[in-house]
Short mmCIF file of C-alpha atoms in Angstrom, two decimals:
data_model
loop_
_atom_site.label_atom_id
_atom_site.label_comp_id
_atom_site.label_asym_id
_atom_site.label_seq_id
_atom_site.Cartn_x
_atom_site.Cartn_y
_atom_site.Cartn_z
CA MET A 1 68.07 -7.55 65.05
CA GLU A 2 67.82 -9.22 68.45
CA LEU A 3 64.68 -9.70 70.53
CA LEU A 4 64.95 -9.88 74.33
CA LEU A 5 61.92 -11.53 75.88
CA PHE A 6 60.64 -10.94 79.37
CA GLY A 7 57.82 -12.27 81.55
CA ILE A 8 55.07 -14.19 79.83
CA ALA A 9 56.66 -13.36 76.42
CA LYS A 10 59.68 -15.44 77.39
CA ASP A 11 57.36 -18.26 78.51
CA ILE A 12 55.46 -18.15 75.21
CA VAL A 13 58.58 -18.29 73.03
CA GLY A 14 60.44 -20.64 75.35
CA GLU A 15 63.68 -18.64 75.12
CA SER A 16 64.94 -15.36 76.51
CA ASN A 17 66.16 -14.07 73.16
CA ILE A 18 65.73 -14.64 69.43
CA ASP A 19 67.75 -13.34 66.53
CA LEU A 20 65.59 -12.03 63.69
CA SER A 21 68.46 -11.21 61.34
CA ASP A 22 68.14 -14.41 59.33
CA GLN A 23 64.35 -14.10 58.84
CA SER A 24 63.27 -13.83 55.20
CA SER A 25 61.11 -10.77 55.95
CA VAL A 26 62.35 -8.74 58.89
CA PRO A 27 59.67 -6.51 60.51
CA GLN A 28 60.14 -2.86 59.54
CA SER A 29 58.30 -1.27 62.46
CA VAL A 30 57.11 -2.01 65.99
CA ALA A 31 53.58 -2.55 64.61
CA GLU A 32 54.92 -5.09 62.12
CA LEU A 33 56.93 -6.76 64.84
CA LYS A 34 53.75 -7.28 66.89
CA LEU A 35 52.05 -8.84 63.85
CA PHE A 36 55.08 -11.01 63.25
CA LEU A 37 55.04 -12.28 66.85
CA SER A 38 51.30 -13.00 66.75
CA ALA A 39 51.70 -14.97 63.52
CA GLU A 40 54.76 -16.89 64.67
CA TYR A 41 53.55 -17.50 68.25
CA PRO A 42 49.72 -17.42 68.38
CA ASP A 43 49.69 -16.98 72.18
CA PHE A 44 50.90 -13.40 71.63
CA GLN A 45 47.48 -12.60 70.17
CA LYS A 46 45.94 -12.54 73.63
CA LEU A 47 48.50 -10.09 75.07
CA THR A 48 46.72 -6.76 74.83
CA SER A 49 49.16 -4.85 77.00
CA LEU A 50 52.72 -5.23 75.80
CA ALA A 51 55.48 -2.63 76.09
CA ILE A 52 58.19 -2.67 73.44
CA ALA A 53 61.56 -0.98 73.82
CA VAL A 54 64.02 -0.38 71.01
CA ASN A 55 67.62 0.12 72.10
CA SER A 56 66.48 0.54 75.71
CA GLU A 57 63.89 3.17 74.90
CA TYR A 58 60.10 2.68 74.98
CA ALA A 59 58.81 2.51 71.42
CA GLY A 60 55.30 3.07 70.06
CA ASP A 61 53.84 1.16 67.09
CA GLU A 62 55.10 3.76 64.61
CA VAL A 63 58.78 3.41 65.50
CA LEU A 64 60.85 2.02 62.61
CA LEU A 65 63.28 -0.83 63.12
CA LYS A 66 66.70 -1.28 61.58
CA SER A 67 69.28 -4.03 61.59
CA GLY A 68 71.35 -4.14 64.74
CA ASP A 69 68.47 -2.91 66.93
CA GLU A 70 68.05 -4.54 70.29
CA ILE A 71 64.35 -4.94 70.97
CA ALA A 72 62.87 -5.80 74.36
CA ILE A 73 59.39 -7.30 74.67
CA ILE A 74 58.04 -6.36 78.08
CA PRO A 75 54.64 -7.62 79.24
CA PRO A 76 53.22 -6.29 82.50
CA VAL A 77 53.87 -8.49 85.53
CA SER A 78 51.82 -8.53 88.70
CA GLY A 79 53.40 -10.84 91.26
CA GLY A 80 54.51 -9.73 94.69
CA MET B 1 67.16 7.73 120.72
CA SER B 2 70.88 7.37 121.09
CA ALA B 3 73.05 9.20 118.59
CA GLU B 4 74.59 5.85 117.79
CA ARG B 5 71.58 4.35 116.11
CA TYR B 6 71.92 5.95 112.67
CA HIS B 7 75.57 6.92 113.02
CA ARG B 8 76.86 4.73 110.18
CA GLN B 9 74.59 6.33 107.62
CA GLU B 10 74.80 9.83 109.08
CA ILE B 11 78.58 9.86 108.56
CA LEU B 12 78.03 9.14 104.86
CA LYS B 13 79.10 12.33 103.12
CA ASP B 14 76.11 12.40 100.74
CA PHE B 15 73.57 11.40 103.37
CA GLY B 16 74.31 12.99 106.71
CA PRO B 17 72.02 14.12 109.55
CA ILE B 18 69.89 16.17 107.16
CA ALA B 19 68.81 13.12 105.17
CA GLN B 20 68.30 11.24 108.42
CA GLN B 21 65.95 13.95 109.63
CA LYS B 22 64.01 13.73 106.37
CA LEU B 23 63.54 10.00 106.94
CA SER B 24 62.43 10.63 110.48
CA ASP B 25 59.78 13.11 109.27
CA ALA B 26 58.62 10.92 106.38
CA LYS B 27 55.31 9.09 106.08
CA VAL B 28 55.32 6.02 103.85
CA LEU B 29 52.38 3.75 103.06
CA VAL B 30 53.24 0.20 101.99
CA ILE B 31 50.53 -1.69 100.11
CA GLY B 32 51.00 -5.36 100.94
CA ALA B 33 53.07 -7.11 103.61
CA GLY B 34 54.02 -10.10 101.47
CA GLY B 35 57.14 -10.96 99.49
CA LEU B 36 57.88 -7.38 98.41
CA GLY B 37 56.44 -5.53 101.37
CA ILE B 38 58.52 -7.38 103.96
CA PRO B 39 61.97 -6.22 102.77
CA VAL B 40 60.57 -2.75 102.10
CA LEU B 41 59.15 -2.45 105.62
CA THR B 42 62.12 -4.08 107.31
CA TYR B 43 64.65 -1.68 105.81
CA LEU B 44 62.57 1.48 105.97
CA ASN B 45 61.88 0.71 109.61
CA ALA B 46 65.53 -0.10 110.39
CA MET B 47 66.81 3.01 108.60
CA GLY B 48 64.60 5.36 110.58
CA VAL B 49 61.56 6.24 108.45
CA GLY B 50 59.42 7.83 111.13
CA ASN B 51 55.92 6.83 110.03
CA LEU B 52 54.98 3.60 108.30
CA GLY B 53 51.50 2.48 107.28
CA ILE B 54 50.78 -1.09 106.21
CA VAL B 55 47.74 -2.17 104.17
CA GLU B 56 47.30 -5.94 104.37
CA HIS B 57 44.40 -8.24 105.10
CA ASP B 58 45.86 -11.64 104.38
CA THR B 59 46.84 -14.31 106.89
CA VAL B 60 50.17 -16.14 106.93
CA SER B 61 50.07 -19.48 105.13
CA GLU B 62 52.70 -22.19 104.93
CA SER B 63 53.37 -21.47 101.25
CA ASN B 64 54.33 -17.89 102.17
CA LEU B 65 57.29 -18.88 104.33
CA HIS B 66 59.84 -19.53 101.58
CA ARG B 67 59.79 -15.88 100.54
CA GLN B 68 58.04 -13.90 103.29
CA VAL B 69 60.97 -14.22 105.62
CA ILE B 70 59.74 -12.13 108.53
CA TYR B 71 57.06 -14.73 109.34
CA ASN B 72 57.81 -17.96 111.13
CA GLU B 73 56.01 -21.29 111.44
CA ALA B 74 54.14 -20.21 114.55
CA ASP B 75 52.59 -17.34 112.55
CA ILE B 76 50.70 -19.65 110.19
CA GLY B 77 47.03 -18.65 110.33
CA ARG B 78 47.75 -15.28 111.97
CA GLN B 79 46.91 -11.95 110.38
CA LYS B 80 50.05 -10.76 108.58
CA ASN B 81 49.39 -7.26 109.84
CA ASP B 82 49.49 -8.39 113.48
CA ALA B 83 52.64 -10.47 113.05
CA ILE B 84 54.61 -7.87 111.12
CA LEU B 85 53.64 -5.00 113.43
CA GLU B 86 54.98 -7.03 116.33
CA ARG B 87 58.33 -7.64 114.57
CA LEU B 88 58.72 -4.08 113.31
CA LYS B 89 57.93 -2.67 116.73
CA ALA B 90 60.63 -4.86 118.29
CA GLN B 91 63.04 -3.80 115.55
CA ASN B 92 62.53 -0.05 116.02
CA SER B 93 60.38 1.24 118.84
CA ASN B 94 60.64 4.84 117.57
CA THR B 95 58.62 4.26 114.43
CA ASN B 96 55.01 5.31 114.37
CA LEU B 97 53.48 2.14 112.88
CA ILE B 98 49.90 2.00 111.63
CA GLY B 99 48.36 -1.24 110.42
CA TYR B 100 45.30 -1.12 108.17
CA ASN B 101 43.81 -4.58 108.43
CA THR B 102 42.08 -4.53 105.06
CA PHE B 103 42.98 -4.81 101.40
CA LEU B 104 43.18 -1.65 99.30
CA PHE B 105 39.87 -0.97 97.58
CA LYS B 106 38.42 1.82 95.54
CA GLU B 107 36.46 2.80 98.65
CA ASN B 108 39.46 3.29 100.98
CA ALA B 109 42.41 4.06 98.67
CA LEU B 110 42.15 7.86 98.55
CA LYS B 111 41.50 8.12 102.27
CA PHE B 112 44.53 6.02 103.24
CA ILE B 113 46.99 7.43 100.71
CA SER B 114 46.16 11.08 101.40
CA ASP B 115 47.84 10.80 104.83
CA TYR B 116 51.25 9.82 103.36
CA ASP B 117 54.13 11.39 101.38
CA LEU B 118 55.08 8.28 99.46
CA VAL B 119 53.44 4.97 98.56
CA VAL B 120 55.20 1.68 97.93
CA ASP B 121 53.21 -0.68 95.73
CA ALA B 122 54.10 -4.11 97.07
CA SER B 123 50.82 -5.69 95.99
CA ASP B 124 50.43 -8.86 93.97
CA ASN B 125 47.66 -8.21 91.46
CA PHE B 126 46.82 -5.89 88.58
CA PRO B 127 43.58 -4.39 89.94
CA THR B 128 45.44 -3.11 93.03
CA ARG B 129 48.36 -1.83 90.95
CA TYR B 130 46.09 0.24 88.69
CA LEU B 131 44.16 1.47 91.71
CA VAL B 132 47.39 2.57 93.43
CA ASN B 133 48.47 4.37 90.26
CA ASP B 134 45.23 6.24 89.79
CA ALA B 135 44.88 7.18 93.45
CA CYS B 136 48.49 8.46 93.56
CA VAL B 137 47.95 10.50 90.39
CA ILE B 138 44.77 12.02 91.80
CA LEU B 139 46.49 12.90 95.09
CA ASN B 140 49.80 13.84 93.43
CA LYS B 141 51.85 11.34 95.44
CA PRO B 142 54.90 9.53 94.04
CA PHE B 143 54.96 5.74 94.31
CA VAL B 144 57.61 3.06 94.10
CA TYR B 145 56.55 0.15 91.94
CA GLY B 146 57.86 -3.40 92.13
CA ALA B 147 56.48 -6.57 90.55
CA LEU B 148 57.56 -10.13 89.83
CA HIS B 149 57.17 -12.87 87.28
CA GLY B 150 58.96 -16.19 87.71
CA PHE B 151 62.66 -15.37 87.88
CA GLU B 152 62.25 -11.71 86.86
CA GLY B 153 61.31 -8.48 88.54
CA GLN B 154 60.47 -4.90 87.56
CA VAL B 155 61.11 -1.72 89.55
CA SER B 156 60.33 1.92 88.83
CA VAL B 157 59.27 5.15 90.52
CA PHE B 158 56.08 6.61 89.10
CA ASN B 159 54.44 10.02 89.35
CA HIS B 160 57.59 11.53 90.83
CA LYS B 161 57.99 15.30 90.30
CA GLY B 162 55.91 15.33 87.13
CA GLY B 163 57.48 12.11 85.81
CA PRO B 164 55.67 9.30 83.99
CA THR B 165 53.11 6.99 85.58
CA TYR B 166 52.40 3.27 85.46
CA ARG B 167 49.85 3.91 82.70
CA CYS B 168 52.57 5.56 80.54
CA LEU B 169 54.19 2.13 80.39
CA PHE B 170 51.14 -0.12 80.47
CA PRO B 171 48.11 2.07 79.61
CA ASN B 172 45.38 -0.43 80.38
CA MET B 173 44.98 -3.36 82.68
CA PRO B 174 45.54 -6.70 80.92
CA LYS B 175 42.61 -9.05 80.62
CA ALA B 176 42.05 -11.71 83.22
CA ASP B 177 43.62 -14.60 81.34
CA GLU B 178 46.67 -12.79 79.92
CA VAL B 179 49.23 -12.93 82.67
CA PRO B 180 49.38 -15.48 85.48
CA ASN B 181 50.07 -14.50 89.10
CA CYS B 182 52.50 -15.93 91.67
CA ASN B 183 49.97 -18.39 93.08
CA GLU B 184 49.60 -20.01 89.67
CA HIS B 185 53.01 -19.35 88.14
CA GLY B 186 55.38 -19.71 91.08
CA VAL B 187 58.15 -17.48 92.39
CA LEU B 188 61.72 -18.14 93.55
CA GLY B 189 61.94 -17.34 97.28
CA ILE B 190 64.75 -14.80 97.09
CA LEU B 191 63.36 -12.83 94.15
CA PRO B 192 60.91 -10.61 96.07
CA GLY B 193 63.75 -10.05 98.56
CA ILE B 194 65.88 -8.53 95.81
CA ILE B 195 63.09 -6.54 94.16
CA GLY B 196 61.66 -5.36 97.48
CA ASN B 197 65.09 -4.15 98.58
CA LEU B 198 65.48 -2.23 95.32
CA GLN B 199 62.10 -0.63 96.04
CA ALA B 200 63.23 0.28 99.56
CA LEU B 201 66.36 1.88 98.09
CA GLU B 202 64.29 3.97 95.67
CA ALA B 203 61.98 4.98 98.51
CA ILE B 204 64.96 6.22 100.54
CA LYS B 205 66.25 8.20 97.53
CA VAL B 206 62.86 9.81 96.93
CA LEU B 207 62.50 10.74 100.60
CA THR B 208 66.00 12.16 101.04
CA ASP B 209 66.63 13.64 97.58
CA ILE B 210 69.90 11.77 97.12
CA GLY B 211 71.14 10.11 93.94
CA GLU B 212 69.16 9.59 90.78
CA VAL B 213 65.62 8.34 91.30
CA LEU B 214 64.42 5.60 88.93
CA SER B 215 61.79 7.89 87.43
CA GLY B 216 61.09 7.53 83.70
CA LYS B 217 63.06 4.29 83.75
CA LEU B 218 61.90 0.74 84.18
CA LEU B 219 64.46 -1.56 85.72
CA ILE B 220 64.10 -5.20 84.72
CA PHE B 221 66.04 -7.73 86.78
CA SER B 222 66.64 -11.25 85.48
CA ALA B 223 67.74 -13.53 88.29
CA LEU B 224 68.90 -16.41 86.11
CA GLU B 225 71.28 -14.22 84.13
CA GLN B 226 71.96 -11.86 87.06
CA SER B 227 71.34 -9.03 84.61
CA TYR B 228 69.66 -5.62 84.78
CA GLN B 229 68.05 -3.80 81.86
CA LYS B 230 66.95 -0.20 82.12
CA ILE B 231 64.25 0.97 79.73
CA LYS B 232 63.58 4.69 79.34
CA PHE B 233 60.00 5.85 78.86
CA LYS B 234 58.25 9.19 78.68
CA LEU B 235 55.29 10.86 80.29
CA VAL B 236 52.04 10.59 78.36
CA ASP B 237 50.33 13.79 79.39
CA GLN B 238 46.78 12.49 79.56
CA ASN B 239 47.78 9.97 82.23
CA THR B 240 48.34 12.76 84.75
CA LYS B 241 44.86 14.13 84.15
CA ILE B 242 43.00 11.45 86.08
CA LYS B 243 40.58 13.19 88.42
CA THR B 244 38.47 10.35 89.76
CA LEU B 245 38.96 6.65 90.30
CA ALA B 246 37.56 4.26 87.70
CA GLU B 247 34.11 2.79 88.14
CA SER B 248 35.65 -0.61 88.76
CA TYR B 249 39.14 -2.06 89.05
CA GLU B 250 37.96 -5.62 88.55
CA PHE B 251 39.30 -7.34 85.45
CA SER B 252 37.55 -6.46 82.25
CA CYS B 253 36.73 -9.08 79.69
CA ASP B 254 35.34 -9.15 76.16
CA ALA B 255 33.17 -12.16 76.73
CA THR B 256 29.85 -11.77 78.47
CA ILE B 257 30.35 -12.69 82.09
CA ASN B 258 27.62 -13.07 84.63
CA SER B 259 28.96 -11.91 87.92
CA ILE B 260 27.83 -11.15 91.40
CA GLU B 261 29.54 -8.79 93.85
CA ALA B 262 31.06 -10.70 96.74
CA VAL B 263 28.60 -9.05 99.15
CA GLY B 264 25.77 -10.50 97.08
CA LEU B 265 26.97 -14.01 97.76
CA VAL B 266 26.85 -13.60 101.54
CA PRO B 267 23.08 -14.23 101.92
CA LEU B 268 23.42 -17.28 99.66
CA LEU B 269 26.08 -18.92 101.80
CA SER B 270 23.52 -20.85 103.83
CA ASP B 271 21.59 -21.86 100.71
CA THR B 272 22.20 -25.50 99.87
CA ASN B 273 20.36 -25.04 96.59
CA ILE B 274 23.33 -23.36 94.99
CA GLU B 275 26.47 -25.02 93.67
CA LEU B 276 29.55 -23.04 94.72
CA ILE B 277 32.80 -24.12 93.08
CA ASP B 278 36.11 -22.95 94.54
CA VAL B 279 38.80 -23.16 91.84
CA ARG B 280 41.83 -22.20 93.93
CA THR B 281 44.76 -24.53 94.61
CA SER B 282 44.47 -27.24 97.29
CA GLU B 283 46.88 -25.32 99.49
CA GLU B 284 44.79 -22.15 99.32
CA PHE B 285 41.58 -24.09 99.86
CA SER B 286 42.86 -25.86 102.97
CA HIS B 287 44.03 -22.50 104.36
CA LYS B 288 40.50 -21.11 104.38
CA ASN B 289 37.30 -22.02 102.63
CA LEU B 290 33.55 -21.66 102.65
CA SER B 291 31.84 -24.73 104.04
CA LEU B 292 29.38 -24.74 101.16
CA ALA B 293 32.12 -24.78 98.53
CA LYS B 294 33.02 -27.75 96.37
CA HIS B 295 36.72 -27.70 95.58
CA ILE B 296 37.85 -28.21 91.97
CA PRO B 297 41.19 -26.48 91.25
CA LEU B 298 41.31 -24.60 87.94
CA SER B 299 44.10 -26.92 86.77
CA GLU B 300 41.80 -29.96 87.23
CA LEU B 301 38.65 -28.41 85.83
CA GLU B 302 39.03 -30.06 82.46
CA GLN B 303 39.08 -33.54 84.02
CA ARG B 304 36.57 -32.90 86.80
CA HIS B 305 33.91 -30.55 85.45
CA THR B 306 31.42 -33.40 85.36
CA GLU B 307 31.39 -33.30 89.19
CA ILE B 308 29.54 -29.98 89.05
CA ASP B 309 25.81 -30.24 89.75
CA LEU B 310 24.38 -28.36 86.78
CA ASN B 311 20.83 -28.61 88.09
CA LYS B 312 21.63 -25.85 90.59
CA PRO B 313 22.74 -22.28 89.88
CA VAL B 314 26.56 -22.50 89.68
CA TYR B 315 28.75 -19.84 91.32
CA LEU B 316 32.53 -19.75 90.85
CA VAL B 317 34.95 -18.33 93.38
CA CYS B 318 38.74 -17.99 93.73
CA GLU B 319 41.06 -15.68 95.68
CA SER B 320 40.49 -12.43 93.77
CA GLY B 321 37.98 -13.29 91.04
CA VAL B 322 40.50 -13.81 88.23
CA ARG B 323 40.84 -17.58 88.09
CA SER B 324 37.12 -18.05 88.68
CA ARG B 325 36.59 -15.89 85.61
CA LYS B 326 38.88 -18.16 83.61
CA ALA B 327 36.99 -21.17 84.92
CA LEU B 328 33.72 -19.54 83.91
CA LEU B 329 34.94 -18.98 80.36
CA LEU B 330 35.97 -22.64 80.09
CA LEU B 331 32.68 -23.89 81.52
CA GLN B 332 30.72 -21.65 79.18
CA GLU B 333 32.53 -23.25 76.28
CA TRP B 334 31.72 -26.75 77.48
CA TYR B 335 28.14 -25.99 78.55
CA PRO B 336 26.98 -23.21 76.22
CA ASN B 337 23.36 -23.45 77.39
CA LYS B 338 24.09 -23.20 81.09
CA THR B 339 24.61 -19.93 82.98
CA PHE B 340 27.52 -19.62 85.40
CA VAL B 341 28.13 -16.76 87.83
CA ASN B 342 31.51 -15.34 88.82
CA VAL B 343 32.01 -14.03 92.38
CA GLU B 344 33.72 -10.67 91.81
CA GLY B 345 36.60 -9.91 94.12
CA GLY B 346 36.65 -13.54 95.30
CA MET B 347 37.54 -14.71 98.80
CA ARG B 348 39.43 -11.48 99.48
CA LYS B 349 36.38 -9.35 99.08
CA LEU B 350 34.15 -11.91 100.80
CA ASN B 351 36.48 -11.83 103.74
CA THR B 352 35.53 -8.23 104.42
CA TYR B 353 31.92 -9.27 104.92
CA VAL B 354 32.18 -12.62 106.64
CA ASN B 355 34.78 -14.01 108.97
CA LEU B 356 36.32 -16.95 107.14
CA TYR B 357 38.74 -18.01 109.80
#
């Protein structure tokens, strides 16, 4: 399971991708993934507006995750 | 106009004189003549879009020049709208160009947008982006979205032929301190050039009905990897049911914030019994400022907050009201018994009431 990080999410983690495969408890859903990120990187707690895509498709909190999924974390950006 | 002018695109099999005529008849409103708006306007104007409106109230500053490539050194201090209209007019004298020398506000958005077929959101802040979305939904106009962060950009076409909207992707505006803007975070000069050109391309496709419009898809460009990701997303029905603009498009915040509308500050500007703190960067401050203001950039607030005269009522101002809100939250933490007041809408809004230049 690979996470691709964009915008402020990339800045928070300090890398543009992380591999979750070797985690002891891999998040089972998008909702769990958000909790995982907030626990691992506390700065995620303040991001109230975060789009998540699983295999290039927008995914709500209820969407289940499986190994091999490519997950994109997409915060809104405002610059112009 | 000579038949030569658009010849190279008219001989394109999938474009032709019919698409050219559609461009000529089209009316496009571009919100912002900065990093994104410049490539959008330059190409739409060159390619023969017949009617272009420009909403912009900023002036050219030195720190714009690395990315806002239509402006030159002699333009520093000039209204962007004046400078760009001059260039676009010289580039294509056939275009009907209309400059709106104001920012987009709740009060003027519906009026401006209703005159156009397509809107290009080339703004640089969340309040304007949500306002553009809601106004376009209300008026049933498609809009081309583009936005930047550091070395990345996003592009999509919203509200196009019943397709999803900005709120289907990001339902609610983030809070003030969630995501930094270009002034604070920085932007690589060429990035808005790339994203703005992608927006111009989508605008052309929407106007001429060629190709596959980026509707229901968010394109994410990463400059450092030279990579593109396309994310599919669906319409959330309720987002098309907006009938009126929101009460306010200023940033919302959980904490209790004392604020004053920019217009409310105007009568206080000659009052030496208030302490007005401008928390913008030095560059922004030197570009334009209120004579009453004491300058303490947000980044130096932690070291310099003792310079604030707490015996006077303290007002905080920045460019749009976002950073001053952050400053207020910090100050409230450090001085829990003191009341601070945020100037909503910041220098931008103030500028519509008083001449700051």
